[in-house]
Amino acid sequence: MNNCFKIGRIVLILNGRNAGKKVIIIENKSQSIDVSSSSITVLGIKNSPKNFNRIQTNKVSKKKSNIKVFFKTLNKTHVLPTRYFVDLSTVQQELISNVSMKLFELKFKEKTSTSHSDELKWQINNIFVDKYFSGKNKWFFKKLDF
């Protein structure tokens, strides 16, 4: 069961506030620690981009294609793995892992430094916007209907 939770796999969150959201596995705790752990760190899309027409202005198209991300540590029993993977380069993977570590450190230390955490999240947003406009992994950016 542990081998299906590889880094870069797309999984669905089954319960909680983000139920039904698609997320990417960033870190598998059981791979990094010798003791079997049942938690994973994920990166997901809070707001999926909306469809827009060519007639609309650039301001409206930018607003509709806006993507917001979230980081979360989840139990493996609360996610459903899919067969899909996201193609991330090694540079992007290193950036995401560094940003996630910094965000979790900021979360547990102080909550006053929101401007620094917003800057870190924008770096990840830019990666997702590039992926969205490149046309790859379209399934990841569509809203899940159920």
Coordinates of C-alpha atoms in Angstrom, one line a residue:
M1 CA 0.0 0.0 0.0
N2 CA 2.9 2.4 0.7
N3 CA 4.2 2.1 -2.9
C4 CA 1.2 3.9 -4.3
F5 CA 1.9 7.1 -2.5
K6 CA 4.9 8.3 -4.6
I7 CA 6.0 11.9 -4.9
G8 CA 4.2 13.6 -7.8
R9 CA 1.1 11.4 -7.7
I10 CA -2.3 13.1 -7.8
V11 CA -4.7 12.0 -5.0
L12 CA -8.2 13.1 -4.0
I13 CA -9.0 14.3 -0.4
L14 CA -11.9 12.3 0.9
N15 CA -13.0 14.3 4.0
G16 CA -12.7 17.6 5.7
R17 CA -12.8 21.2 4.4
N18 CA -11.0 20.2 1.2
A19 CA -13.0 17.1 0.4
G20 CA -13.0 16.4 -3.3
K21 CA -10.0 18.5 -4.0
K22 CA -7.1 17.2 -6.1
V23 CA -3.7 17.4 -4.6
I24 CA -0.1 16.4 -5.4
I25 CA 2.0 14.4 -3.0
I26 CA 5.1 16.4 -2.1
E27 CA 6.6 14.3 0.7
N28 CA 5.9 10.8 2.0
K29 CA 6.8 10.5 5.6
S30 CA 7.3 6.7 5.4
Q31 CA 9.9 7.1 2.7
S32 CA 11.9 9.6 4.7
I33 CA 11.7 7.9 8.1
D34 CA 12.6 4.3 8.9
V35 CA 9.5 3.9 11.1
S36 CA 6.3 3.4 9.2
S37 CA 4.3 6.6 9.3
S38 CA 0.9 7.1 7.8
S39 CA 1.1 10.8 6.9
I40 CA 1.9 12.6 3.7
T41 CA 2.5 16.2 2.8
V42 CA 0.4 17.5 -0.1
L43 CA 0.1 20.5 -2.3
G44 CA -3.4 21.3 -3.7
I45 CA -5.4 23.9 -5.6
K46 CA -7.8 25.8 -3.4
N47 CA -9.6 27.6 -6.3
S48 CA -9.6 26.0 -9.7
P49 CA -9.3 28.3 -12.7
K50 CA -12.6 29.2 -14.4
N51 CA -13.3 29.2 -18.1
F52 CA -13.1 32.5 -20.0
N53 CA -13.9 33.7 -23.5
R54 CA -11.5 35.3 -26.0
I55 CA -13.7 38.4 -26.1
Q56 CA -13.0 39.2 -22.4
T57 CA -10.3 41.6 -21.5
N58 CA -6.9 40.7 -20.2
K59 CA -7.9 41.9 -16.7
V60 CA -10.9 39.5 -16.6
S61 CA -9.0 36.6 -18.0
K62 CA -6.2 37.0 -15.4
K63 CA -8.7 37.1 -12.6
K64 CA -10.5 34.0 -13.9
S65 CA -7.3 32.0 -14.4
N66 CA -6.1 32.8 -10.9
I67 CA -5.0 29.8 -8.9
K68 CA -4.6 29.6 -5.1
V69 CA -2.6 26.8 -3.5
F70 CA -2.6 25.2 -0.1
F71 CA -0.2 22.9 1.8
K72 CA -1.4 20.2 4.2
T73 CA -0.2 17.2 6.1
L74 CA -2.8 14.4 5.8
N75 CA -3.2 10.8 6.9
K76 CA -3.0 8.3 4.1
T77 CA -6.4 6.8 5.0
H78 CA -8.0 10.1 4.1
V79 CA -6.9 10.3 0.5
L80 CA -7.7 8.3 -2.6
P81 CA -4.7 7.7 -5.0
T82 CA -5.3 8.1 -8.7
R83 CA -3.3 6.8 -11.6
Y84 CA -2.1 10.3 -12.7
F85 CA 1.2 11.9 -12.0
V86 CA 2.2 15.5 -12.5
D87 CA 5.4 16.1 -14.5
L88 CA 7.6 18.4 -12.4
S89 CA 11.2 19.1 -13.2
T90 CA 13.8 18.6 -10.5
V91 CA 14.2 22.3 -10.1
Q92 CA 10.4 22.7 -9.5
Q93 CA 10.4 19.8 -7.1
E94 CA 13.3 21.3 -5.0
L95 CA 11.5 24.7 -5.0
I96 CA 8.2 23.2 -3.9
S97 CA 9.9 21.1 -1.1
N98 CA 11.9 24.1 0.1
V99 CA 8.9 26.4 0.1
S100 CA 6.7 23.8 1.9
M101 CA 9.3 23.4 4.7
K102 CA 9.6 27.1 5.1
L103 CA 5.8 27.5 5.2
F104 CA 5.4 24.8 7.9
E105 CA 8.2 26.4 9.9
L106 CA 6.5 29.8 9.7
K107 CA 3.2 28.2 10.6
F108 CA 4.5 26.7 13.8
K109 CA 6.7 29.7 14.9
E110 CA 4.8 32.9 14.2
K111 CA 1.6 33.9 12.5
T112 CA 2.6 37.5 12.1
S113 CA 4.8 37.0 9.0
T114 CA 2.0 36.5 6.5
S115 CA 3.7 38.7 3.8
H116 CA 6.6 36.3 3.7
S117 CA 4.4 33.2 3.4
D118 CA 2.4 34.9 0.7
E119 CA 5.5 35.5 -1.3
L120 CA 6.4 31.8 -1.0
K121 CA 3.0 30.7 -2.1
W122 CA 3.2 33.0 -5.1
Q123 CA 6.3 31.1 -6.3
I124 CA 4.2 27.9 -6.3
N125 CA 1.3 29.7 -7.9
N126 CA 3.5 30.7 -10.8
I127 CA 4.5 27.0 -11.4
F128 CA 0.9 26.0 -11.5
V129 CA -0.1 28.9 -13.8
D130 CA 2.7 27.8 -16.2
K131 CA 1.4 24.2 -16.1
Y132 CA -2.2 25.4 -16.6
F133 CA -1.4 27.5 -19.7
S134 CA 1.0 24.8 -21.2
G135 CA -2.0 22.5 -21.5
K136 CA -0.6 19.5 -19.8
N137 CA -2.4 17.8 -16.9
K138 CA -5.7 19.4 -17.8
W139 CA -7.6 16.9 -15.6
F140 CA -5.8 18.2 -12.5
F141 CA -7.1 21.8 -13.1
K142 CA -10.7 20.9 -13.8
K143 CA -13.3 21.1 -11.0
L144 CA -14.4 17.7 -9.7
D145 CA -18.1 17.1 -10.1
F146 CA -19.8 14.6 -7.7

